[in-house]
Coordinates of C-alpha atoms in Angstrom, one line a residue:
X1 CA 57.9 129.5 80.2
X2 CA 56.9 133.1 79.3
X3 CA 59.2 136.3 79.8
X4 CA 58.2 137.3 83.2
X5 CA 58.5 133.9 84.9
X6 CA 61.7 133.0 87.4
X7 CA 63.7 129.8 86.2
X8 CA 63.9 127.6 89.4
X9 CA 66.2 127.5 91.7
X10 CA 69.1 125.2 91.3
X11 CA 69.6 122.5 93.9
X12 CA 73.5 121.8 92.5
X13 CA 75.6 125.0 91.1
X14 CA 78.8 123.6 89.5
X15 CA 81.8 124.3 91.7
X16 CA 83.9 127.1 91.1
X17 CA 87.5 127.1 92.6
X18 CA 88.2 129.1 95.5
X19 CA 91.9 130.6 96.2
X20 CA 92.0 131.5 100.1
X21 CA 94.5 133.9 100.4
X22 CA 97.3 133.6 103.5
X23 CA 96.3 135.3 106.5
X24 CA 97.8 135.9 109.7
X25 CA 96.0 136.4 113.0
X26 CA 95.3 134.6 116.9
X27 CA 92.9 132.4 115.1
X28 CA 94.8 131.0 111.9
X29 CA 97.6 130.6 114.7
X30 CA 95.1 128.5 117.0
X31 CA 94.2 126.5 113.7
X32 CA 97.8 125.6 112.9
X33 CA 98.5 124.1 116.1
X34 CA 95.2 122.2 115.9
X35 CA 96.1 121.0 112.8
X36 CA 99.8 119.6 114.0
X37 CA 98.3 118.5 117.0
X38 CA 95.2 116.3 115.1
X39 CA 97.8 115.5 112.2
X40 CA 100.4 113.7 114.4
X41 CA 98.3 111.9 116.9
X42 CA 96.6 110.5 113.8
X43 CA 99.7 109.6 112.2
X44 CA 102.1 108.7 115.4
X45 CA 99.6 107.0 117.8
X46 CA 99.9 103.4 116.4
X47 CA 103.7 103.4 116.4
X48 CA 103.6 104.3 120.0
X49 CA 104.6 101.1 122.2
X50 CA 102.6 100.3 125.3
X51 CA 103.9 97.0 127.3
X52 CA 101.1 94.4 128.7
X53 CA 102.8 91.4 128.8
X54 CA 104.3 88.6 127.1
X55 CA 100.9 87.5 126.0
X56 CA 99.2 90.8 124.5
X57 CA 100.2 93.1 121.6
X58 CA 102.6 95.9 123.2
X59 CA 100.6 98.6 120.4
X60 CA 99.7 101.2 122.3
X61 CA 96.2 102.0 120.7
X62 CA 94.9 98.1 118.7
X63 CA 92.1 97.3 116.9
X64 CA 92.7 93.6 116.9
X65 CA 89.5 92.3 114.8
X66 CA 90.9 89.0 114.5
X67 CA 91.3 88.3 117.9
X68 CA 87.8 90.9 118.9
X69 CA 89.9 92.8 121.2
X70 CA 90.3 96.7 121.4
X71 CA 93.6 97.9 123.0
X72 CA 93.8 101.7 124.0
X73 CA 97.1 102.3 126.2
X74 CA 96.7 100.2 129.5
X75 CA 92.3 99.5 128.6
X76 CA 91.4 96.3 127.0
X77 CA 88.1 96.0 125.7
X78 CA 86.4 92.9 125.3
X79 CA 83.2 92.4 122.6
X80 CA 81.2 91.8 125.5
X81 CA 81.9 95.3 126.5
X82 CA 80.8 96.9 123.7
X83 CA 79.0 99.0 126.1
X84 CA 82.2 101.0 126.8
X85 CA 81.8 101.9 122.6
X86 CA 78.5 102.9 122.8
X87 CA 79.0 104.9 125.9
X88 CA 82.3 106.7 124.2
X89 CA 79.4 107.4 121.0
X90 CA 76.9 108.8 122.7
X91 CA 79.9 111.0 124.4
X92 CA 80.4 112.5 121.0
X93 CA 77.5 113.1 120.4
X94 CA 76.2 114.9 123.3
X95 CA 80.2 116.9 123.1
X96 CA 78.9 117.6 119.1
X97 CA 75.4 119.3 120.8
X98 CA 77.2 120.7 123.6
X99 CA 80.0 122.8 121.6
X100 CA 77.5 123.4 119.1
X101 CA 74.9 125.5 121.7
X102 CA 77.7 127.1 122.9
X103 CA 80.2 127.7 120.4
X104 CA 78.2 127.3 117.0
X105 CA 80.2 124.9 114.2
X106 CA 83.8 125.4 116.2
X107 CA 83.8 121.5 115.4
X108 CA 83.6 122.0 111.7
X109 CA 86.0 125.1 112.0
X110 CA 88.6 123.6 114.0
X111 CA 88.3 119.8 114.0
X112 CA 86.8 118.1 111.2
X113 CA 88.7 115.8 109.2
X114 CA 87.5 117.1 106.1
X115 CA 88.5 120.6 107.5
X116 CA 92.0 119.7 109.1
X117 CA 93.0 117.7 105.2
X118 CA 91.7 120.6 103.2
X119 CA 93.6 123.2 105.2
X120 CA 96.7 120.7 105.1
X121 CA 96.3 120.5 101.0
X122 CA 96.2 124.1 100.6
X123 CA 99.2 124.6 102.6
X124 CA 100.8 122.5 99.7
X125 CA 98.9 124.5 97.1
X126 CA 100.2 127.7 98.5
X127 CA 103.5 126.4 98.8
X128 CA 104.1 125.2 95.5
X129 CA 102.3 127.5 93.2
X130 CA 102.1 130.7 95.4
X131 CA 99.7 132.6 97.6
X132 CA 96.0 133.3 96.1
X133 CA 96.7 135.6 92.8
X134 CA 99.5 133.8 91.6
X135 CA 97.3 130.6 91.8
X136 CA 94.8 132.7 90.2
X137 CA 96.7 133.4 87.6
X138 CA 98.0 130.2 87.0
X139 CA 94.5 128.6 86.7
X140 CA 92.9 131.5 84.4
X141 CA 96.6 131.2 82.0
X142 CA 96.7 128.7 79.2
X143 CA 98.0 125.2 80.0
X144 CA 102.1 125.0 79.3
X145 CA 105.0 123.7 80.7
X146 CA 105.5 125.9 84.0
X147 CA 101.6 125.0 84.3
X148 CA 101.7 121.4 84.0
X149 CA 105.0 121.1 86.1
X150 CA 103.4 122.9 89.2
X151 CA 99.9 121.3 88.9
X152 CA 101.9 117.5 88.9
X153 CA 104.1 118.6 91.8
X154 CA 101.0 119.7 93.5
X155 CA 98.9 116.8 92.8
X156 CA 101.7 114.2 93.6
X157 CA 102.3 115.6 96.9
X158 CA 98.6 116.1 97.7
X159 CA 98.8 112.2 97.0
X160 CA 101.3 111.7 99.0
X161 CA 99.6 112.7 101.7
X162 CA 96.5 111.0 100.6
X163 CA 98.3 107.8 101.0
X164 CA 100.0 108.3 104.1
X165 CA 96.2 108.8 105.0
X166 CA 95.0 105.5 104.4
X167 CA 98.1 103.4 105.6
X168 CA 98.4 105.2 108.5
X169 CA 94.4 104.0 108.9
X170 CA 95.5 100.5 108.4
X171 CA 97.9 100.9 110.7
X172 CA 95.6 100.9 113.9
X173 CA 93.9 97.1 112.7
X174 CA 97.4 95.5 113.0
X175 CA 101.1 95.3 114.5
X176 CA 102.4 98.7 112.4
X177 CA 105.7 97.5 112.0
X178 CA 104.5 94.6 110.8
X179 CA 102.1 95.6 108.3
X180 CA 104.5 97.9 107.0
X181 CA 107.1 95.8 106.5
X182 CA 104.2 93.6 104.6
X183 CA 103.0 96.1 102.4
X184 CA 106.5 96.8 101.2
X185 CA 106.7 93.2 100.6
X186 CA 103.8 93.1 98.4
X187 CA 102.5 90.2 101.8
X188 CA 100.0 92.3 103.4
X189 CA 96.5 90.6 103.1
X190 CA 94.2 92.2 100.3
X191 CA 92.2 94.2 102.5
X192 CA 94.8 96.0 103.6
X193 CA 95.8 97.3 100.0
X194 CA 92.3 98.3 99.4
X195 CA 91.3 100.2 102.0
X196 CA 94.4 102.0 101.3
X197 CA 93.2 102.5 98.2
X198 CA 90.0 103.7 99.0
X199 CA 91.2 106.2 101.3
X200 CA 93.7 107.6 99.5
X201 CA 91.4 108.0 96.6
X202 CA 88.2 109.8 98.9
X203 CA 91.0 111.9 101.0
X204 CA 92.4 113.0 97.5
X205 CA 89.5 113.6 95.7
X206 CA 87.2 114.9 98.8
X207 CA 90.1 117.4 100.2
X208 CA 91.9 118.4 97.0
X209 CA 89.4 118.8 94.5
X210 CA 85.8 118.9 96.2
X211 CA 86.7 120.8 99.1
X212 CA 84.0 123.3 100.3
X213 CA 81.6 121.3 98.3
X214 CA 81.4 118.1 100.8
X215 CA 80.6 120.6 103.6
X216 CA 77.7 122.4 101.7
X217 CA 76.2 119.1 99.7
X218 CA 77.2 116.4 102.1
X219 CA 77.8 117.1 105.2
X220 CA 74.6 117.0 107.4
X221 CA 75.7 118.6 109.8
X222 CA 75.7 122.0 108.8
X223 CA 71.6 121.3 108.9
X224 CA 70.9 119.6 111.5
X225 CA 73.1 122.3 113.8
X226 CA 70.2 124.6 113.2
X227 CA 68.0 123.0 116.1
X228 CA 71.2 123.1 118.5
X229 CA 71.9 127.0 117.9
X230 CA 69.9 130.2 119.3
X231 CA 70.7 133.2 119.6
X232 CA 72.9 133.0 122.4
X233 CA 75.3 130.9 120.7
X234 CA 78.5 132.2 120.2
X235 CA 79.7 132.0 116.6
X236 CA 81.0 134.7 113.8
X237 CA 79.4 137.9 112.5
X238 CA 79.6 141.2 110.9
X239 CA 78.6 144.1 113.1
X240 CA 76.7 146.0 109.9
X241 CA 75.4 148.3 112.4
X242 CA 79.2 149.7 113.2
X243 CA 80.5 148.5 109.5
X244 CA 77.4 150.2 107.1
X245 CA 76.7 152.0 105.1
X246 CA 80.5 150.7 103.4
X247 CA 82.9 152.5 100.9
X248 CA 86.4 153.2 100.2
X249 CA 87.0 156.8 99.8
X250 CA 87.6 157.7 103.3
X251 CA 88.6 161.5 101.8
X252 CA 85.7 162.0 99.6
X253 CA 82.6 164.0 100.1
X254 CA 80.1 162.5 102.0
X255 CA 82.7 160.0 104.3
X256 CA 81.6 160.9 107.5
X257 CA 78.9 159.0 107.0
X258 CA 80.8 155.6 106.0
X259 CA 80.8 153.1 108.3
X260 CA 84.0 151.3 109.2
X261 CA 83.8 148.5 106.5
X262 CA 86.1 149.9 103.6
X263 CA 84.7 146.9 101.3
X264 CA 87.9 145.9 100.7
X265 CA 87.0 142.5 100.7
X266 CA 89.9 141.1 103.0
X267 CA 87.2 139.1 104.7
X268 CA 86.1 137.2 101.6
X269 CA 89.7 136.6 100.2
X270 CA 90.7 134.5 102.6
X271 CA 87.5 132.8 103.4
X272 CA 87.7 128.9 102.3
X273 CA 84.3 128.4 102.0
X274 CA 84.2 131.5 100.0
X275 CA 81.6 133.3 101.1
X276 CA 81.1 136.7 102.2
X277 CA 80.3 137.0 106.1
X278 CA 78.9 140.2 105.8
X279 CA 75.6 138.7 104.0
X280 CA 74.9 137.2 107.2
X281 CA 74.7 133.6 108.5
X282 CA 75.1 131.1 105.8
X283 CA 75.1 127.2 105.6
X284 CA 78.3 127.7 104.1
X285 CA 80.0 129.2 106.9
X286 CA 82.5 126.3 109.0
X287 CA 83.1 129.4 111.5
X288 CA 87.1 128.8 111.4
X289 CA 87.8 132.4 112.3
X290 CA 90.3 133.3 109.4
X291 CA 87.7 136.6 108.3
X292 CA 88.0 137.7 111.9
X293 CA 92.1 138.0 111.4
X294 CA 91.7 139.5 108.1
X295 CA 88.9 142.0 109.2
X296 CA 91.3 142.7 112.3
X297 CA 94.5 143.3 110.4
X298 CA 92.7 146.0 107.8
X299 CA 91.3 147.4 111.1
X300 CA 94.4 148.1 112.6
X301 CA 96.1 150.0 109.0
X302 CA 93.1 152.4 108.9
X303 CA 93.2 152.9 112.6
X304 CA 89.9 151.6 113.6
X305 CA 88.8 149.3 116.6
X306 CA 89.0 146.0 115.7
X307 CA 86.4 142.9 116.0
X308 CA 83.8 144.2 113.1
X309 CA 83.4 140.7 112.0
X310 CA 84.0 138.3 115.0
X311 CA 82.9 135.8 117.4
X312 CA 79.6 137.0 119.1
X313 CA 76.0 136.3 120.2
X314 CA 73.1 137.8 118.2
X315 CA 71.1 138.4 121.2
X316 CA 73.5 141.5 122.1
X317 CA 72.5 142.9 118.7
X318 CA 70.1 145.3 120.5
X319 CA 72.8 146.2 123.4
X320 CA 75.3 147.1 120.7
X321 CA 73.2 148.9 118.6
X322 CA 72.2 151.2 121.2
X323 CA 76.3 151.6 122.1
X324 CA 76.0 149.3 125.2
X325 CA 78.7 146.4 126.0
X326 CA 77.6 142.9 124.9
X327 CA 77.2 140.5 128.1
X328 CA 79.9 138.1 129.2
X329 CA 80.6 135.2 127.1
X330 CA 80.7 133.2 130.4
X331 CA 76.5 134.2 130.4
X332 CA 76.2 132.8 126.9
X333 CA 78.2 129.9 127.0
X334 CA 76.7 128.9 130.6
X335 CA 73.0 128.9 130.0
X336 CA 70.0 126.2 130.8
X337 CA 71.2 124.2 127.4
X338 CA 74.4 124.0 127.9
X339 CA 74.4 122.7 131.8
X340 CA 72.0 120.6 130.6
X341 CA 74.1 118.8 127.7
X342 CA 77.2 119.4 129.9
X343 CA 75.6 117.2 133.3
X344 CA 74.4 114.6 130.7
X345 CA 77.8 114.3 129.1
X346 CA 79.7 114.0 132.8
X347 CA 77.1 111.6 133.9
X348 CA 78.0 109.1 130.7
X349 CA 81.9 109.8 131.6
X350 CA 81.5 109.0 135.5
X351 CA 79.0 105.8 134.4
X352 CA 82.0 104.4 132.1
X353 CA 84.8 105.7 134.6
X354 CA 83.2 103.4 137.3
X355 CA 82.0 100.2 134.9
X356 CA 85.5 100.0 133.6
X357 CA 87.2 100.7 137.5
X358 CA 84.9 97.9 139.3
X359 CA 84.5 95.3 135.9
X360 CA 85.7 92.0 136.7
X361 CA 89.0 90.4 134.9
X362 CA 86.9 86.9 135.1
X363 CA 83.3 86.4 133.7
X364 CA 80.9 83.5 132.3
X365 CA 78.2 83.2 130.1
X366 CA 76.1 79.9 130.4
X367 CA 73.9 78.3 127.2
X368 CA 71.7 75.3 128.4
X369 CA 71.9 72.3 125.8
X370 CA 68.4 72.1 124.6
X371 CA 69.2 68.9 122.7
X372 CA 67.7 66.9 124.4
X373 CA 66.4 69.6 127.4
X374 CA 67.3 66.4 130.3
X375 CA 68.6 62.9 130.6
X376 CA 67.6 60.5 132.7
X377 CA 70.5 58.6 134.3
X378 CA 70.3 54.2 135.1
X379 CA 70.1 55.8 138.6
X380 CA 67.0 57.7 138.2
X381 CA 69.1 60.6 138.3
X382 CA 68.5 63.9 135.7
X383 CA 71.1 65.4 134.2
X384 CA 71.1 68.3 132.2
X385 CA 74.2 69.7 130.3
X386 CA 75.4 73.4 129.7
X387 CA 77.9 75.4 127.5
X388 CA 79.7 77.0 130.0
X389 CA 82.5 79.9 128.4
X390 CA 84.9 81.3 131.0
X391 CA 86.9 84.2 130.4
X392 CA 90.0 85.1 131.7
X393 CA 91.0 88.9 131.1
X394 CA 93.9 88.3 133.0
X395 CA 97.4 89.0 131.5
X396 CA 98.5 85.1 133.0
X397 CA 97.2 81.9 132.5
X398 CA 94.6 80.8 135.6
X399 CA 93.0 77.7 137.4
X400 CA 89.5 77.5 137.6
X401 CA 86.7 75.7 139.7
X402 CA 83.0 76.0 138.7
X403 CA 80.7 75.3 141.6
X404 CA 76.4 75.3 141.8
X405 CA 74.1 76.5 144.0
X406 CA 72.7 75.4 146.2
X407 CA 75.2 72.3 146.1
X408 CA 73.4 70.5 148.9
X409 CA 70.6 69.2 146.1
X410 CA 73.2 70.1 143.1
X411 CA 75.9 68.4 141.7
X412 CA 78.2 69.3 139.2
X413 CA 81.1 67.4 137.0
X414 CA 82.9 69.3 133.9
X415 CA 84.1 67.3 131.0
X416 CA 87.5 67.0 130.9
X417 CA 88.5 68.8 134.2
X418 CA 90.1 66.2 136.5
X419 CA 88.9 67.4 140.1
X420 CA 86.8 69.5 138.9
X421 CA 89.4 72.6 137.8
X422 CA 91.0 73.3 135.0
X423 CA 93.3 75.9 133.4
X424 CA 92.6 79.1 130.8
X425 CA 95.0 80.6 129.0
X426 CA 96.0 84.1 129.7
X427 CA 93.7 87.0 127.8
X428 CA 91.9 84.2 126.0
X429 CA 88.0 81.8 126.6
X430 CA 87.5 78.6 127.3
X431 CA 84.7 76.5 126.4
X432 CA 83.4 73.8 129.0
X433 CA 80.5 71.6 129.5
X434 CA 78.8 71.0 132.4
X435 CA 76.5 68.6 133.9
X436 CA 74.4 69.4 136.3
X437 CA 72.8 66.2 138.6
X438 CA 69.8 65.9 140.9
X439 CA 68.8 62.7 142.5
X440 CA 65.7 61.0 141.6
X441 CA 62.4 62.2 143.2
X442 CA 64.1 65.7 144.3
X443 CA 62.2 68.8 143.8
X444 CA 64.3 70.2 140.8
X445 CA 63.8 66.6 139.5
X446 CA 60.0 66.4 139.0
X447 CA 59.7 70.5 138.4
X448 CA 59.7 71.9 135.1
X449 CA 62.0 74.4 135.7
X450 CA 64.3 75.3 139.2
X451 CA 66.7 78.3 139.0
X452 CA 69.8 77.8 140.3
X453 CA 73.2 79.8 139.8
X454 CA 76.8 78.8 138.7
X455 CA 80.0 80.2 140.1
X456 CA 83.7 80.5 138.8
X457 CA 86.2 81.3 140.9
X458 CA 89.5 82.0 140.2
X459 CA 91.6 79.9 142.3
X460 CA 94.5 82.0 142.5
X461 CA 93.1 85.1 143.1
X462 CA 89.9 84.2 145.1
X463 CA 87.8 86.5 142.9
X464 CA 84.4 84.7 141.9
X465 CA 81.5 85.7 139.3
X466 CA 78.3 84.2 138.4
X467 CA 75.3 83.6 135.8
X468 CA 71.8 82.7 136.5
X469 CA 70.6 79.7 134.5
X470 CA 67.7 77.2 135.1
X471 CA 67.2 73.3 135.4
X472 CA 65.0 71.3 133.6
X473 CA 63.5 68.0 135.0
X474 CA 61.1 65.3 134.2
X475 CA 57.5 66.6 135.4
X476 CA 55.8 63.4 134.0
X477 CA 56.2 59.1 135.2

C-alpha cells in the first residue's frame, strides 16, 4: 500500500471501557422507576398465587410444557390456541414500529433487557468502586490489593444478580416453590441447572463486560429502525444552531459570538453508549435521555435556557432556525404512520379480546382411520372408524354424548362408552373411537365419499361443538 492510500475501515474496533458518570434529571428519574418496575415484575410474577381449582396449578403466570398449557392469571391457553401467541407477537411487533415512528428507539432507551441489566450493573459498579473518575482511576492504576478487592466484590455481586436472572427464568416453566426447594436439594431436573447456567453466564458476560457492544454489533435493531424513522420522529438532538460555534471562556475576547455549548462535555460523560450527541445521529445512540439531564443541569449554572440537547423532530430544524416555535408533539406523534400502525395494533387486540371472550371450554378434533378406509359388516352394513379427541377446558370433570348428522341414515357407537356417554377429566383430553354405520344399499354406502358432521355436547352444561369429517363407502359389488 503506498503512502497516500487510506487503510480500510474497520468493521470491529476493540472495546474500550466507558465510565458513565451519575446524573440527576426528569429522565434518569423516569428510568429508575422503569427499571424497579421491569426488575420486579420479572423477578416477583411467578411467586404470585392465582387460585383455579383443585385441579390446575394456583401460579399465577405458568409455562407448564409438560402438560402444553400456558397459565397467565385467570387465561389458560391451550396448544391448539397457539393463535392467541402469535396474535400477542405480532402485537409486539407492530408496538416495536409504532413507538419507534413516533418516539425513535424509546424501546432501546427505556425497556430493553440488555438496557434495564446494564443500567442495573452499573448501579453496582458505581456503588462499590465510586462514581466515573474514581472508577477511572482505579482501572488506569496498577493491580493491588484495594484493586483486586473492589473488582471481586463487584464481579461477585454482578453475579449474583446474573444468577437470580436465570433462576428466576426457570421459575416461570414450573411450581417456583417447588423448583426452588429442588434446586437447593441438588433434585431439580438437569435442564433446569443449565439454563441457569446459561443465563447467568450471557446476563454476566453480555451486561457487565460487553455492554454497549451488543447494542452496536448485535442488536439488529438499531438498523432495521432506520426504515421506521423520518423526520417527524421524535427522538434526541443537539440544537448546533443555538449551541455553535462552542467554547469555554464566556469572559474572553470574542464571546459574544459563542453559542451556548460551553464544551464541557457533561453530555458525553454520562452517556453509556459513549458517544457524543452533538456529532449528530449515531447508530450508537439507545436515546435513554441521560445527555438531556446533563445538558439541562450545566444549562441552568450558566444561566441559559435549557433543552440544547433534547427530545425533538428534525423537521422543526427550519422553524427553529429562523427563531420560530417547533410544532406540537401531539402533530408529530399523530401523523398518517402512526394511526396507521396504531388502528392495526387495536384491531389485533380487539380480534384476540373477542376469540378468547366467545372460545368454547369444550372442542373436538376428528382423524378418520384410514387403515382399512371401510368395513363391511355380516349385515351388509359399512362401518367406518374415527379418532375422535374431546377436550374439556373446564375446571370439573364432565359427561359427554357424541351424536352424527344427519342421524336418520347415521349411526354411531363409541368404544367403551356404555349408552353412548362417557366422562373426561377436568382440564385434561380424551381419546375415543367411533364408528360410524350405514345400512346396506344407502346412499353414503355406495358413495365414495358423504360429508357428514359430529357433535359433542356437554351434558351438564348443554353447550355443543362440532367437526366436519367425511364417510367412506363401498362404490364397487
Amino acid at each position: 500500500m503506498s503512502s497516500t492510500e487510506q487503510p480500510p475501515e474497520r468493521l470491529y474496533v476493540a472495546r474500550e471501557p466507558i465510565f458513565p458518570r451519575r446524573v440527576s434529571g426528569r429522565f434518569r428519574t423516569i428510568r429508575w422507576w422503569l427499571l424497579a418496575i421491569c426488575l420486579g415484575l420479572y423477578y416477583l410474577l411467578p411467586w404470585l398465587r392465582w387460585d383455579r381449582g383443585p385441579n390446575l396449578p394456583d401460579q399465577a403466570v405458568l409455562i407448564d410444557l409438560a402438560n402444553r398449557r400456558f397459565f397467565f392469571f385467570w387465561i389458560e391457553i391451550w396448544p391448539h390456541e397457539f393463535y392467541f401467541v402469535a396474535g400477542l407477537l405480532i402485537m409486539a411487533g407492530l408496538g416495536l414500529f409504532l413507538f419507534t415512528s413516533a418516539l425513535g428507539r424509546v424501546w432501546c432507551g427505556y425497556f430493553c433487557p440488555q438496557t434495564v441489566w446494564t443500567d442495573l450493573f452499573i448501579l453496582t459498579e458505581r456503588w462499590i468502586e465510586g462514581d466515573r473518575n474514581k472508577r477511572v482511576r482505579l482501572w488506569n492504576q496498577k493491580w493491588d490489593f484495594r484493586k483486586t478487592r473492589l473488582r471481586f466484590s463487584k464481579w461477585t455481586l454482578w453475579l449474583a444478580i446474573s444468577i437470580a436472572t436465570g433462576g428466576a427464568w426457570v421459575f416461570y416453566f414450573a411450581d417456583a416453590p417447588t423448583l426452588l426447594w429442588q434446586l437447593v436439594t441438588l433434585q431439580a431436573h438437569p435442564v433446569a441447572y443449565s439454563t441457569i447456567l446459561v443465563l447467568t453466564l450471557t446476563t454476566l458476560i453480555l451486561g457487565g463486560f460487553m455492554r454497549e457492544q451488543v447494542c452496536i454489533y448485535m442488536c439488529p435493531w438499531p438498523r432495521i429502525q432506520a426504515a421506521m424513522m423520518d423526520e417527524d420522529t421524535i427522538t434526541i438532538g443537539y440544537r448546533d444552531w443555538r449551541g455553535e460555534p462552542r467554547g469555554k471562556h464566556r469572559k474572553a475576547e470574542g464571546a459574544e459570538v459563542l453559542g451556548d455549548c460551553i464544551d464541557c462535555f457533561a453530555c458525553v460523560n454520562v452517556c453509556p453508549m459513549g458517544i457524543d450527541i452533538r456529532d449528530g445521529q449515531q447508530l450508537a445512540c439507545i436515546t435513554c435521555g441521560l445527555c438531556i439531564d446533563a445538558c439541562d443541569e450545566v444549562m441552568e449554572k450558566i444561566g441559559k435556557p435549557r433543552g440544547l440537547v433534547d427530545y425533538m423532530a428534525l423537521s422543526d430544524e427550519t422553524r427553529e432556525r429562523a427563531g420560530e416555535r417547533p410544532r406540537s408533539v401531539w402533530t408529530h406523534v399523530f401523523r398518517t404512520r402512526t394511526v396507521l400502525y396504531t388502528v392495526l395494533w387495536s384491531a389485533v387486540g380487539v380480534g384476540l379480546m373477542v376469540a378468547l371472550f366467545v372460545r368454547s371450554d369444550i372442542d373436538l378434533t376428528v382423524a378418520p382411520i384410514r387403515n382399512p378406509t371401510f368395513v363391511t359388516l355380516s349385515d351388509g352394513s359399512i362401518r367406518n372408524a374415527y379418532e375422535v379427541r374431546v377436550r374439556n377446558m373446564q375446571g370439573e370433570a364432565r359427561d359427554f354424548a357424541i351424536t352424527v348428522v344427519p342421524a336418520d341414515v347415521f349411526k354411531i357407537e363409541i368404544e367403551g362408552a356404555e349408552g353412548g356417554t362417557f366422562t373426561v377429566a377436568p382440564d385434561a383430553t380424551e381419546l375415543k373411537r367411533v364408528y360410524v354405520i350405514v345400512p346396506p344399499g344407502s346412499a353414503p354406502a355406495t358413495a365414495q365419499s358423504t360429508p357428514m358432521r359430529l357433535w359433542l355436547e356437554d351434558l351438564a352444561a348443554a353447550e355443543r361443538a362440532f367437526n366436519d369429517t367425511i364417510f367412506h363407502g363401498r362404490t364397487t359389488p
